């Protein structure tokens, strides 16, 4: 995708200069953690249980050291800052059209372990949005696992370089949770889940929330491309591949060899792709309200 030369957000904090010694290993039990991480990714829910599991597997190490960012990491930082700036512009305009004010979120890039407003954050948990401090927490190494362990075709050629629109999709998805937080949709989902008759019903409310975040990622893509003409051949396919890789059915199949629909919390691969494409093709947020998506689950 074309992203260089545009405005970069000032709401990004890069904590990778402070690297922790407690990063999850991917040997032995580590692969289980990686699978659990992808299963819980994109969720605005409390990740403390998974974080405690990761901490236990790593012996609770908290050592830190200072280091300089590599050229590749600085390039990643510039990319993230640009995409976040694009989300600020797109959602700022959409909110303004509805006579509302969009409050910019923050984004933290980290490596290993860090602290969030929702508790400790570990790289193995994957990207997540914390509503308490309105911040997205992001570890770039996660995408290597998504690609190598789950086969997501995340990279597309662009001008002789490697571009990751799939990473932009993930950022846009997490910002979708921020939009839900601002609009009160997240609170609505929590209230519905608390009144649910059973876990399966509660999971449906969670699935609808996640699918709407995918839809919002599509909405962002439509408007960002209209403004900046940033999409290139293979970009949308990369995002779709990532969405397919993190569908509940695909992950359950890899984890346990069979699928249990009652335990879905994020939606199937087909559902995630459908709602991302719905947002991308329409560009109209009203076509993917929480109520509309909930009825389709």
Coordinates of C-alpha atoms in Angstrom, one line a residue:
X1 CA 0.0 0.0 0.0
X2 CA 1.1 3.6 -0.5
X3 CA 1.6 5.3 2.8
X4 CA 4.8 7.3 2.8
X5 CA 4.8 11.1 2.7
X6 CA 1.5 11.6 4.6
X7 CA 0.8 13.1 8.0
X8 CA 1.9 11.0 11.0
X9 CA 0.0 10.9 14.3
X10 CA 1.5 12.4 17.4
X11 CA -0.6 9.9 19.5
X12 CA 1.8 7.0 19.2
X13 CA 4.2 5.9 22.0
X14 CA 7.0 3.4 21.1
X15 CA 8.1 1.5 24.1
X16 CA 10.3 -0.9 22.2
X17 CA 13.4 1.0 23.4
X18 CA 12.7 -0.7 26.7
X19 CA 12.6 -4.4 26.1
X20 CA 11.5 -6.8 28.7
X21 CA 12.9 -10.2 29.5
X22 CA 9.5 -11.9 29.8
X23 CA 8.6 -12.3 26.2
X24 CA 6.7 -15.5 25.5
X25 CA 8.8 -18.3 24.1
X26 CA 7.3 -20.3 21.2
X27 CA 8.7 -23.7 22.2
X28 CA 6.8 -26.3 24.2
X29 CA 3.8 -24.6 25.8
X30 CA 4.5 -21.4 23.9
X31 CA 2.7 -22.5 20.8
X32 CA -0.4 -23.0 22.9
X33 CA -0.1 -19.4 24.1
X34 CA 0.3 -18.2 20.6
X35 CA -2.9 -20.0 19.5
X36 CA -4.7 -18.6 22.5
X37 CA -3.4 -15.2 21.7
X38 CA -4.8 -15.2 18.2
X39 CA -8.1 -16.5 19.6
X40 CA -8.4 -13.6 21.9
X41 CA -7.0 -10.9 19.5
X42 CA -9.1 -7.9 18.5
X43 CA -11.1 -8.3 21.7
X44 CA -11.7 -5.4 24.0
X45 CA -12.2 -7.8 26.9
X46 CA -10.1 -8.4 30.0
X47 CA -7.0 -10.4 29.0
X48 CA -5.7 -10.9 32.5
X49 CA -6.2 -14.7 32.6
X50 CA -4.2 -15.2 29.4
X51 CA -1.6 -12.7 30.6
X52 CA -1.2 -14.7 33.9
X53 CA -0.7 -17.9 31.9
X54 CA 1.9 -16.3 29.7
X55 CA 3.7 -14.9 32.8
X56 CA 3.7 -18.3 34.4
X57 CA 5.2 -19.9 31.4
X58 CA 7.9 -17.3 31.3
X59 CA 8.7 -17.4 35.0
X60 CA 7.4 -13.9 35.6
X61 CA 10.6 -12.2 34.4
X62 CA 10.5 -8.4 34.5
X63 CA 14.0 -7.5 33.5
X64 CA 14.4 -4.5 31.2
X65 CA 17.1 -2.9 29.1
X66 CA 17.5 0.2 26.9
X67 CA 18.2 -0.1 23.2
X68 CA 18.1 1.8 20.0
X69 CA 15.4 1.1 17.4
X70 CA 16.6 -0.6 14.2
X71 CA 16.0 0.9 10.8
X72 CA 13.2 -1.6 10.2
X73 CA 11.6 -0.8 13.5
X74 CA 11.7 3.0 12.8
X75 CA 10.0 2.2 9.4
X76 CA 7.3 0.2 11.2
X77 CA 6.9 3.1 13.6
X78 CA 6.4 5.5 10.7
X79 CA 3.9 3.2 9.1
X80 CA 1.9 2.8 12.4
X81 CA 1.9 6.6 12.9
X82 CA 0.7 7.2 9.4
X83 CA -2.2 4.7 9.6
X84 CA -3.3 6.0 13.0
X85 CA -3.3 9.5 11.5
X86 CA -5.4 8.2 8.6
X87 CA -7.9 6.8 11.1
X88 CA -8.0 10.1 13.0
X89 CA -8.8 11.9 9.7
X90 CA -11.4 9.4 8.5
X91 CA -13.3 9.0 11.8
X92 CA -13.0 12.7 12.6
X93 CA -14.8 13.5 9.4
X94 CA -17.5 10.8 9.9
X95 CA -18.2 11.9 13.4
X96 CA -18.3 15.6 12.3
X97 CA -20.9 14.7 9.6
X98 CA -23.1 13.3 12.4
X99 CA -22.5 16.5 14.5
X100 CA -20.3 14.6 17.0
X101 CA -16.7 15.0 18.1
X102 CA -14.3 12.2 17.6
X103 CA -11.7 11.8 20.4
X104 CA -8.4 10.5 19.1
X105 CA -7.2 7.4 20.8
X106 CA -3.5 6.6 21.7
X107 CA -1.5 3.7 20.4
X108 CA 1.4 2.0 22.2
X109 CA 3.9 -0.1 20.3
X110 CA 5.7 -2.4 22.7
X111 CA 7.9 -5.5 22.8
X112 CA 7.7 -8.3 25.4
X113 CA 5.6 -6.8 28.3
X114 CA 4.1 -3.5 29.2
X115 CA 1.4 -1.9 31.4
X116 CA -1.9 -0.8 30.2
X117 CA -5.0 0.8 31.7
X118 CA -6.5 -2.7 31.7
X119 CA -3.6 -4.3 33.5
X120 CA -0.4 -6.0 32.3
X121 CA 0.0 -6.5 28.6
X122 CA 2.1 -9.3 27.1
X123 CA 3.2 -9.6 23.5
X124 CA 1.6 -13.1 23.3
X125 CA -1.9 -11.6 23.9
X126 CA -1.8 -9.9 20.5
X127 CA -3.1 -6.4 19.6
X128 CA -5.9 -5.2 21.8
X129 CA -7.9 -2.0 22.7
X130 CA -8.1 -0.9 26.3
X131 CA -11.2 1.3 26.9
X132 CA -10.0 2.4 30.3
X133 CA -7.2 4.5 28.8
X134 CA -8.6 4.6 25.2
X135 CA -5.4 3.1 23.9
X136 CA -4.5 0.4 21.4
X137 CA -1.6 -1.9 22.4
X138 CA 0.4 -3.3 19.6
X139 CA 3.3 -5.7 19.3
X140 CA 4.6 -5.9 15.7
X141 CA 6.2 -9.4 16.3
X142 CA 2.6 -10.8 16.6
X143 CA 2.2 -10.6 12.8
X144 CA 5.1 -12.9 12.2
X145 CA 3.2 -15.5 14.2
X146 CA 0.0 -14.8 12.4
X147 CA 1.8 -15.3 9.1
X148 CA 4.1 -18.3 9.9
X149 CA 1.8 -20.3 12.2
X150 CA -1.5 -19.6 10.6
X151 CA -0.7 -19.0 7.0
X152 CA -2.1 -15.5 6.6
X153 CA -0.9 -14.0 3.3
X154 CA -0.2 -10.7 4.8
X155 CA 2.4 -9.2 2.5
X156 CA 2.0 -7.6 -1.0
X157 CA 4.6 -6.1 -3.3
X158 CA 4.7 -2.4 -3.6
X159 CA 7.3 -0.5 -5.5
X160 CA 9.9 -3.1 -4.8
X161 CA 9.2 -3.0 -1.0
X162 CA 7.1 -5.2 1.2
X163 CA 3.8 -3.6 2.3
X164 CA 1.5 -4.8 5.0
X165 CA -2.0 -3.6 4.5
X166 CA -3.0 -6.5 6.8
X167 CA -1.4 -4.6 9.6
X168 CA -3.4 -1.5 8.7
X169 CA -6.5 -3.7 8.8
X170 CA -5.7 -4.9 12.3
X171 CA -5.1 -1.3 13.5
X172 CA -8.3 -0.2 11.9
X173 CA -10.1 -3.1 13.6
X174 CA -8.8 -2.0 17.0
X175 CA -9.8 1.6 16.3
X176 CA -13.2 0.2 15.5
X177 CA -13.4 -0.9 19.1
X178 CA -12.5 2.7 20.1
X179 CA -15.4 4.0 17.9
X180 CA -17.7 1.5 19.7
X181 CA -16.5 2.8 23.0
X182 CA -17.2 6.4 22.0
X183 CA -20.6 5.6 20.7
X184 CA -21.6 3.5 23.7
X185 CA -21.9 0.2 21.7
X186 CA -19.3 -1.5 23.9
X187 CA -21.4 -0.7 27.0
X188 CA -24.5 -1.9 25.2
X189 CA -22.8 -5.3 24.5
X190 CA -21.7 -5.6 28.1
X191 CA -25.2 -5.0 29.4
X192 CA -26.7 -7.6 27.0
X193 CA -24.0 -10.1 27.9
X194 CA -24.7 -9.7 31.6
X195 CA -28.4 -10.4 31.0
X196 CA -27.8 -13.4 28.8
X197 CA -29.4 -16.7 29.7
X198 CA -26.3 -18.7 29.0
X199 CA -22.8 -18.5 27.7
X200 CA -23.7 -19.3 24.2
X201 CA -26.1 -16.3 24.1
X202 CA -23.5 -14.0 25.6
X203 CA -21.0 -15.2 23.0
X204 CA -23.4 -14.0 20.2
X205 CA -23.3 -10.5 21.6
X206 CA -19.4 -10.6 21.6
X207 CA -19.4 -12.0 18.1
X208 CA -21.6 -9.1 16.9
X209 CA -19.2 -6.6 18.5
X210 CA -16.2 -8.1 16.9
X211 CA -17.8 -8.3 13.5
X212 CA -18.8 -4.6 13.7
X213 CA -15.1 -3.8 14.4
X214 CA -14.3 -5.7 11.2
X215 CA -17.0 -3.7 9.4
X216 CA -15.6 -0.5 10.8
X217 CA -12.2 -1.5 9.4
X218 CA -13.8 -1.8 6.0
X219 CA -15.5 1.6 6.4
X220 CA -12.1 3.1 7.2
X221 CA -10.5 1.4 4.2
X222 CA -13.2 2.8 1.8
X223 CA -12.7 6.4 3.0
X224 CA -9.0 6.3 3.4
X225 CA -8.6 5.0 -0.1
X226 CA -10.9 7.7 -1.4
X227 CA -8.9 10.4 0.3
X228 CA -5.4 9.0 -0.2
X229 CA -5.6 6.5 -3.0
X230 CA -3.4 4.2 -0.9
X231 CA -4.6 0.7 -2.0
X232 CA -2.5 -1.4 -4.3
X233 CA -2.9 -4.8 -6.0
X234 CA -3.1 -7.5 -3.3
X235 CA -3.8 -5.2 -0.4
X236 CA -7.4 -6.2 0.1
X237 CA -6.6 -9.8 -0.4
X238 CA -4.0 -9.5 2.4
X239 CA -6.6 -8.1 4.8
X240 CA -9.0 -10.8 3.8
X241 CA -6.4 -13.5 4.4
X242 CA -5.7 -12.1 7.9
X243 CA -9.4 -12.0 8.7
X244 CA -9.8 -15.6 7.5
X245 CA -6.9 -16.8 9.6
X246 CA -8.4 -15.4 12.9
X247 CA -12.0 -16.7 12.4
X248 CA -13.2 -18.7 15.3
X249 CA -13.8 -21.8 13.2
X250 CA -10.3 -21.7 11.7
X251 CA -8.7 -21.3 15.1
X252 CA -10.7 -24.0 16.8
X253 CA -10.0 -26.4 13.9
X254 CA -6.2 -25.7 14.5
X255 CA -6.5 -25.9 18.3
X256 CA -8.7 -28.9 18.8
X257 CA -9.4 -30.4 15.4
X258 CA -13.1 -29.6 15.5
X259 CA -15.5 -26.6 15.6
X260 CA -17.9 -25.7 18.4
X261 CA -20.1 -22.8 17.2
X262 CA -21.5 -22.2 20.6
X263 CA -18.1 -21.1 21.8
X264 CA -17.5 -18.6 19.1
X265 CA -16.7 -15.1 20.4
X266 CA -15.3 -13.3 17.3
X267 CA -17.1 -14.8 14.3
X268 CA -16.3 -17.3 11.6
X269 CA -13.7 -16.6 8.9
X270 CA -16.6 -16.2 6.4
X271 CA -18.4 -13.7 8.7
X272 CA -15.3 -11.6 9.4
X273 CA -14.5 -11.4 5.7
X274 CA -18.2 -10.6 4.8
X275 CA -18.5 -7.7 7.2
X276 CA -15.0 -6.2 6.4
X277 CA -16.0 -6.3 2.7
X278 CA -19.5 -4.9 3.5
X279 CA -17.9 -1.9 5.1
X280 CA -15.3 -1.5 2.3
X281 CA -17.9 -1.7 -0.4
X282 CA -20.5 0.6 1.1
X283 CA -18.5 3.2 3.1
X284 CA -21.7 3.8 5.0
X285 CA -21.6 3.1 8.8
X286 CA -25.4 2.9 9.0
X287 CA -25.4 -0.3 7.0
X288 CA -23.6 -2.1 9.8
X289 CA -25.2 -1.0 13.1
X290 CA -24.8 -3.4 16.0
X291 CA -28.4 -4.3 15.8
X292 CA -28.2 -5.2 12.1
X293 CA -25.1 -7.4 12.7
X294 CA -26.5 -9.0 15.8
X295 CA -29.5 -10.2 13.8
X296 CA -27.2 -11.9 11.3
X297 CA -25.3 -13.8 13.9

